[in-house]
mmCIF file of C-alpha atoms in Angstrom:
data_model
loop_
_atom_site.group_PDB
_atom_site.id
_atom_site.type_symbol
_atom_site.label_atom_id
_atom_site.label_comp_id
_atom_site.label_asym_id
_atom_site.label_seq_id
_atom_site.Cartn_x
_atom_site.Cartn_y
_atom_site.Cartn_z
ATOM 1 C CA UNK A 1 43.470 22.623 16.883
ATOM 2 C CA UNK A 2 40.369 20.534 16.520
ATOM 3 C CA UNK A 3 39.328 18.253 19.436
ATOM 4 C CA UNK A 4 41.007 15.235 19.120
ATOM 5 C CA UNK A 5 40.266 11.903 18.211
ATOM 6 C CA UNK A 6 41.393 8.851 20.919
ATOM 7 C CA UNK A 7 43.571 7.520 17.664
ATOM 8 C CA UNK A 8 45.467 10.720 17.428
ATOM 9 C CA UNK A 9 46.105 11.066 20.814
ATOM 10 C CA UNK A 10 46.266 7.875 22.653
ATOM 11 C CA UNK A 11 47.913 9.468 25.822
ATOM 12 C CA UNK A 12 44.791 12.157 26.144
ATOM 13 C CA UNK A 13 42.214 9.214 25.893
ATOM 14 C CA UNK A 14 41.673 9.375 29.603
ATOM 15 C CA UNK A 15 40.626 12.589 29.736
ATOM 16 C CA UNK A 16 38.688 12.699 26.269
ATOM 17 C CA UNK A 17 36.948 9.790 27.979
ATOM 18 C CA UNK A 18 36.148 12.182 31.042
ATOM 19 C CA UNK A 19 34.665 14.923 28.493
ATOM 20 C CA UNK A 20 32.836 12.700 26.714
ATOM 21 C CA UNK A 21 31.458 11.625 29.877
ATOM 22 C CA UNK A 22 29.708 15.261 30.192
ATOM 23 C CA UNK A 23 26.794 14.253 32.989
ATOM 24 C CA UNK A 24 28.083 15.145 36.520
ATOM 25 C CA UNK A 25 27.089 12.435 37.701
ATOM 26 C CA UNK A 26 29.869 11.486 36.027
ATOM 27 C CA UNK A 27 32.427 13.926 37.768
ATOM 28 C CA UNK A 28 31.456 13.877 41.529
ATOM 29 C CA UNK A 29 32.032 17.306 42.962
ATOM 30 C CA UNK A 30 34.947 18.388 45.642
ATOM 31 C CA UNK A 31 33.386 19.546 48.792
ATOM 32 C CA UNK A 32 36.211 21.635 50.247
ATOM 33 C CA UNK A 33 36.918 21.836 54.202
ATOM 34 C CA UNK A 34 36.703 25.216 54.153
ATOM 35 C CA UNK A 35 33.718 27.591 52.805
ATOM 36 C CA UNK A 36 36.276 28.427 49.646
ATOM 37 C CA UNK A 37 34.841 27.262 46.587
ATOM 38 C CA UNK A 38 36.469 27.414 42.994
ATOM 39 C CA UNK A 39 35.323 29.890 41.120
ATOM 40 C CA UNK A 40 35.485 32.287 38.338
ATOM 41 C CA UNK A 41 36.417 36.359 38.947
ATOM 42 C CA UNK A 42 33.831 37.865 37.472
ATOM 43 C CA UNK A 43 34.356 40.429 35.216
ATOM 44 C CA UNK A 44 33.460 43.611 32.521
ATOM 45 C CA UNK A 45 35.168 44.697 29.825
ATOM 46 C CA UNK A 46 35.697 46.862 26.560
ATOM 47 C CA UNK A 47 34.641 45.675 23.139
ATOM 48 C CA UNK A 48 37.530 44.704 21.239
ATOM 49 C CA UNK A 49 40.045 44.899 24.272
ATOM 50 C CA UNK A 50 41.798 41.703 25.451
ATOM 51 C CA UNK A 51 40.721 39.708 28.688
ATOM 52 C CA UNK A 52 41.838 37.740 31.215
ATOM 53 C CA UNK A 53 39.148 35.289 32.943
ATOM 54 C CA UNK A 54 41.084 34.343 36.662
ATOM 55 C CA UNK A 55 40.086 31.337 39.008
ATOM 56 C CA UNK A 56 40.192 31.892 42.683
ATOM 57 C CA UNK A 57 40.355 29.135 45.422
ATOM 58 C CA UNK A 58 41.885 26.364 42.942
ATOM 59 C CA UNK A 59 41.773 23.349 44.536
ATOM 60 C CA UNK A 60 45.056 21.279 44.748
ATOM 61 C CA UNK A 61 46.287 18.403 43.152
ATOM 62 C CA UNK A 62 44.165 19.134 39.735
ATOM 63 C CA UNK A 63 45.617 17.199 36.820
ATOM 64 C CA UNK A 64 42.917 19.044 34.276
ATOM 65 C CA UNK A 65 41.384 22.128 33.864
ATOM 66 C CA UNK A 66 38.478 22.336 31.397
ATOM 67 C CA UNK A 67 36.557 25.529 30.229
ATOM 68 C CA UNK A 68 33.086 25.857 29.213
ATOM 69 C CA UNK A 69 30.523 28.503 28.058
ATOM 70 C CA UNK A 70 27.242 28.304 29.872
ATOM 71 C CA UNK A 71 26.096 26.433 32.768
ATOM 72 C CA UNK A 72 25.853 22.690 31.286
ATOM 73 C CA UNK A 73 29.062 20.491 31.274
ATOM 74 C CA UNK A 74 28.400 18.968 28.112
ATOM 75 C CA UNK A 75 30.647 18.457 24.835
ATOM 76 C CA UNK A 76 28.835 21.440 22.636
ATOM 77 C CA UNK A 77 29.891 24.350 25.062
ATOM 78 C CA UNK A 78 33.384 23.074 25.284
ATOM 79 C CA UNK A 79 35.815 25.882 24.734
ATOM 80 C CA UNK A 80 39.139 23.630 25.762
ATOM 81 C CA UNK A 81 41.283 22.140 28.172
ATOM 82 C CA UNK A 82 44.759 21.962 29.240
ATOM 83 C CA UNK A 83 46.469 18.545 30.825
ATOM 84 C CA UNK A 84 48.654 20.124 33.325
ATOM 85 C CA UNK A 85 51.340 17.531 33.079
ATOM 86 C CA UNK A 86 51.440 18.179 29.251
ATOM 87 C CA UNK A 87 51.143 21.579 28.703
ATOM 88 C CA UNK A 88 49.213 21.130 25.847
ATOM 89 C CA UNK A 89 45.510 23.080 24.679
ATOM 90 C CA UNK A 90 42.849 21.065 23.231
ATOM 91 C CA UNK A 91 40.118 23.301 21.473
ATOM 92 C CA UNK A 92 36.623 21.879 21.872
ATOM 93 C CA UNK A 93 33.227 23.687 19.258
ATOM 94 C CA UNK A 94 33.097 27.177 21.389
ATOM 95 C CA UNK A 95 36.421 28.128 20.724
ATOM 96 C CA UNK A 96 36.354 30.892 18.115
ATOM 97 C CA UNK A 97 40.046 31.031 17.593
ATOM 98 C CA UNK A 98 40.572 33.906 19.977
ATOM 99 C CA UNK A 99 40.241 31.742 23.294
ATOM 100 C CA UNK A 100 43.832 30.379 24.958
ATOM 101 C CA UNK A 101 44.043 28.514 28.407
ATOM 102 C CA UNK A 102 46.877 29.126 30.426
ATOM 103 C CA UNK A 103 48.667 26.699 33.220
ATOM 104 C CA UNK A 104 47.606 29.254 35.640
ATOM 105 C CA UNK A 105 44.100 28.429 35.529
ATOM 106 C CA UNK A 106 43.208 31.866 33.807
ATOM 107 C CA UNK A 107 41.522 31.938 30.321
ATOM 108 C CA UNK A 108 42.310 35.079 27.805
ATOM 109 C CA UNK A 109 40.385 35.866 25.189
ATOM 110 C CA UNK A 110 41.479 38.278 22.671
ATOM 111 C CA UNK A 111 39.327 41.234 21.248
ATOM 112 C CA UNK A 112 35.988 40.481 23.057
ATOM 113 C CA UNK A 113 32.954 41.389 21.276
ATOM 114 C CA UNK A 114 29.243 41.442 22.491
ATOM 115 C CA UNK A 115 28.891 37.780 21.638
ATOM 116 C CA UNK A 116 31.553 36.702 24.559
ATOM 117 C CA UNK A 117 29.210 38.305 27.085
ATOM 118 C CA UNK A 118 27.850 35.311 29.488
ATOM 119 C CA UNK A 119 28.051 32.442 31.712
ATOM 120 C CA UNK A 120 31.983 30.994 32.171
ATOM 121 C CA UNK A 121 32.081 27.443 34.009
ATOM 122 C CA UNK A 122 35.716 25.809 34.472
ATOM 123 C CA UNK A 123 35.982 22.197 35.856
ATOM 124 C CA UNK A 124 39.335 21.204 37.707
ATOM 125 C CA UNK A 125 39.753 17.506 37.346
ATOM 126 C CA UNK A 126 41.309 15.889 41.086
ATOM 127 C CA UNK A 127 42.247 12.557 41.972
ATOM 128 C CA UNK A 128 39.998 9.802 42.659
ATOM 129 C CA UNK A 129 37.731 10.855 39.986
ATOM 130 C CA UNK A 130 36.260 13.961 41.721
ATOM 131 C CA UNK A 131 36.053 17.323 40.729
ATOM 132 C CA UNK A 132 35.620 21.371 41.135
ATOM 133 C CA UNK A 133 33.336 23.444 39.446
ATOM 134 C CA UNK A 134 33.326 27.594 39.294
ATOM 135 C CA UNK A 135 31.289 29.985 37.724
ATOM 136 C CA UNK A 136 31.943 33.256 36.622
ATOM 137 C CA UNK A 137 30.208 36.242 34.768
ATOM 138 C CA UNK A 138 31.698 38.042 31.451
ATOM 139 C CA UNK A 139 30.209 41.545 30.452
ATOM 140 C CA UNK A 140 31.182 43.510 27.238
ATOM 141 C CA UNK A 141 30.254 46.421 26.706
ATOM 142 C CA UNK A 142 30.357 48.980 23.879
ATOM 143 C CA UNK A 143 31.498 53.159 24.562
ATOM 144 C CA UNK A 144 28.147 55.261 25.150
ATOM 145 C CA UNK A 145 27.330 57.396 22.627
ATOM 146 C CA UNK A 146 26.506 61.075 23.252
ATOM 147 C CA UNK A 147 22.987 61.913 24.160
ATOM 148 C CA UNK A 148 21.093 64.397 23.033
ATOM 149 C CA UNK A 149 19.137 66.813 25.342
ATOM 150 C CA UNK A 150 16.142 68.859 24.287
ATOM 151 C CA UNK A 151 14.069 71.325 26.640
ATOM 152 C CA UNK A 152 10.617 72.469 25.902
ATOM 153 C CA UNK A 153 10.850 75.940 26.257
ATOM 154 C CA UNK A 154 14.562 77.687 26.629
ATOM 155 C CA UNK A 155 13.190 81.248 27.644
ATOM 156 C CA UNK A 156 10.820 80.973 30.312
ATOM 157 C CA UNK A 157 8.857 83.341 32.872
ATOM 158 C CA UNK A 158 9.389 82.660 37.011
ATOM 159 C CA UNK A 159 6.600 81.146 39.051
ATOM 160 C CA UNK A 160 4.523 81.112 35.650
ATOM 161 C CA UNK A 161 6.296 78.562 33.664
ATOM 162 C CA UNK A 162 7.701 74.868 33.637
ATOM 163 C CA UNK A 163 10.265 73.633 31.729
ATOM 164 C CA UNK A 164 10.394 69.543 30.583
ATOM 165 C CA UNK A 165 13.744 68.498 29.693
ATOM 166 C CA UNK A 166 14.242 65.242 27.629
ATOM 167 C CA UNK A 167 17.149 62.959 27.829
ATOM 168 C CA UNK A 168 17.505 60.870 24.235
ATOM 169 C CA UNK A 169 19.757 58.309 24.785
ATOM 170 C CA UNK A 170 19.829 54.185 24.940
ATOM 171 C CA UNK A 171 21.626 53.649 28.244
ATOM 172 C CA UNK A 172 19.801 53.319 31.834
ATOM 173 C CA UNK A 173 22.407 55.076 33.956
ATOM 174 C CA UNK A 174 21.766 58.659 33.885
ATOM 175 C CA UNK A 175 22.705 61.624 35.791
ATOM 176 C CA UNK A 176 21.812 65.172 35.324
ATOM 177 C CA UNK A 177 24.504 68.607 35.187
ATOM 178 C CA UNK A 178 23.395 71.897 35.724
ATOM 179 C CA UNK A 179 26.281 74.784 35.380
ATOM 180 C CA UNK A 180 28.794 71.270 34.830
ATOM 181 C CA UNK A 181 28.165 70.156 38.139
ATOM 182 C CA UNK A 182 25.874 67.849 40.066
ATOM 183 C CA UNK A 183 22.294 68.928 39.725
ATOM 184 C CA UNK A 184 20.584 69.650 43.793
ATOM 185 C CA UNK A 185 17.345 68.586 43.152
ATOM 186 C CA UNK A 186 14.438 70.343 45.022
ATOM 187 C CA UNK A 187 11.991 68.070 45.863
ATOM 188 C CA UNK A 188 9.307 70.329 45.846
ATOM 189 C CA UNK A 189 10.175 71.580 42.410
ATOM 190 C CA UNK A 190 11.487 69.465 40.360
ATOM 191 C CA UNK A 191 10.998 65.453 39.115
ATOM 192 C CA UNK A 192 12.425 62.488 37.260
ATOM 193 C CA UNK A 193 10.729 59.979 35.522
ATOM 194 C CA UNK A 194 11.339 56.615 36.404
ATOM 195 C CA UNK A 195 13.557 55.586 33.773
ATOM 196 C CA UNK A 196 15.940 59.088 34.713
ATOM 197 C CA UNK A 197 15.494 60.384 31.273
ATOM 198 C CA UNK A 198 12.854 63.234 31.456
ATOM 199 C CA UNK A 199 13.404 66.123 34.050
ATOM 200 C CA UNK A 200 10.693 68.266 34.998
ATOM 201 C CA UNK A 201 10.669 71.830 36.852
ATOM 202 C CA UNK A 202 7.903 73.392 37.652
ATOM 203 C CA UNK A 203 7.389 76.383 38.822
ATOM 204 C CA UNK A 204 10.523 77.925 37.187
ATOM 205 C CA UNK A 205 12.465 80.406 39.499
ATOM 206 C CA UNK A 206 15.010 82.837 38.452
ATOM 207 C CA UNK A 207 18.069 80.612 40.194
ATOM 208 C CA UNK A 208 17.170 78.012 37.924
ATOM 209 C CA UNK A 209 18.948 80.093 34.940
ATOM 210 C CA UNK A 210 22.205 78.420 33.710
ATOM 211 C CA UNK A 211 23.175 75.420 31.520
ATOM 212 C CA UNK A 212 21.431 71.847 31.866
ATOM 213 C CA UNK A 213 23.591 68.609 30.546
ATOM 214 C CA UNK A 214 22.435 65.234 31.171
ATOM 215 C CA UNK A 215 25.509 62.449 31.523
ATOM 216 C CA UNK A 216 25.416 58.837 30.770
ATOM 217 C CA UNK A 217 27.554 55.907 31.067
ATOM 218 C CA UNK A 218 28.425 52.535 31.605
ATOM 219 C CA UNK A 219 31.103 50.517 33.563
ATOM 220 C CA UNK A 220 33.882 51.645 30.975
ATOM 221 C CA UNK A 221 32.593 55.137 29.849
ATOM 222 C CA UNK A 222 30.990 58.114 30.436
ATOM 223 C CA UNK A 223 30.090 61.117 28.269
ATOM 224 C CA UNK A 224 27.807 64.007 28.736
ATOM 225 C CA UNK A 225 25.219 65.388 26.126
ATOM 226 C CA UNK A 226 25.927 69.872 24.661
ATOM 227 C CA UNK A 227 24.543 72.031 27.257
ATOM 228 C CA UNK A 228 21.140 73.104 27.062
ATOM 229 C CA UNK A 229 20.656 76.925 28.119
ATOM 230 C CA UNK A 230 17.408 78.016 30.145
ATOM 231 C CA UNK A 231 16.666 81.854 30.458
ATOM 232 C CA UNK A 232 14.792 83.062 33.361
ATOM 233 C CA UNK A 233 12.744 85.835 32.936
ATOM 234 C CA UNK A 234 11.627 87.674 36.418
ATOM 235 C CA UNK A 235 10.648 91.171 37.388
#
């Protein structure tokens, strides 16, 4: 449904009069008694999986709830809003289609992709002419894809040699396997570069021997890269 016109629907004019209005100056803001503010759950999420955006501390007595994307309260970031004594959704230009309002307070949108990821404001309109603003954050992301691990040197002689072992992947949190569990680093021995992706050992000693993985993920996934085998040789 498009936004509507004040001829089409003469008993939303009040509040297409209040969106119009889009300063807040316009709306003054509810100061609650207590340190409870409105405000948006923040929250992550799966590309293409359904979400639901929840308001906490909703103020009473709100005859309006109106969402936006972004910080501004203005007409262009408009996704919709919902008359509670009507029960009816208005759609304003950010609503893709895939965006529905619910009585609740909540917002769900349907199959999220990376372009939903950002700012979330919703206003709750209260008597007198006043009003409560929340924020909240929206993060998509995408399944990590499986790094790829490479080692200098595979066979390697103790207390003569070091081994470098590379990390390829895109994704910044990294951890590192060694015989499928946790590496121990020794601090003496062994480093990581800053970004976690390159893992150094030198000198190479004979308990060092076994199978090196590196792991990566990201608030929905995880997935680690094909073990990389390093033969010790000692006397």
């Amino acid at each position: 449904m498009e936004f509507p016109a004040a001829s089409a629907h003469r008993g939303l004019v009040p509040w297409l009069g209040l969106l119009l209005a889009v300063f807040p100056s316009c709306l003054p803001i509810w100061i609650p008694p207590t340190t409870a503010q409105l405000s948006i759950v923040s929250t992550f999420a799966a590309e293409g999986q359904d979400v639901i955006l929840r308001t906490r501390n909703s103020p009473p007595g709100a005859s309006v709830l109106i969402w936006y994307r972004g910080m501004e309260m203005k007409y262009s970031n408009l996704i919709g809003y919902i008359p509670l004594n009507l029960n009816q959704y208005i759609t304003g230009p950010k609503y893709s289609g895939r965006e529905t309002a619910k009585l609740d307070g909540s917002l769900i949108i349907r199959k999220v992709t990376p372009s939903d990821l950002g700012l979330y404001m919703v206003v709750a309109v209260l008597p007198k002419h006043q009003s409560a603003i929340g924020y909240g954050w929206l993060n998509v992301y995408r399944p990590v894809s499986v790094p790829t691990l490479l080692a200098s040197n595979n066979t390697v002689t103790e207390n003569e040699d070091a081994v470098v072992m590379t990390c390829y992947t895109d994704e910044s949190t990294i951890n590192w396997l060694f015989n499928a569990e946790s590496l121990l680093f020794n601090a003496e021995r062994m480093k990581l570069s800053q970004d976690q992706r390159t893992l150094t050992i030198d000198p190479i000693r004979r308990e060092d021997a076994g199978n090196y993985q590196c792991k990566v993920s990201n608030p929905i996934s995880s997935i680690e890269s094909a073990p990389v085998e390093l033969d010790v040789k000692y006397q």
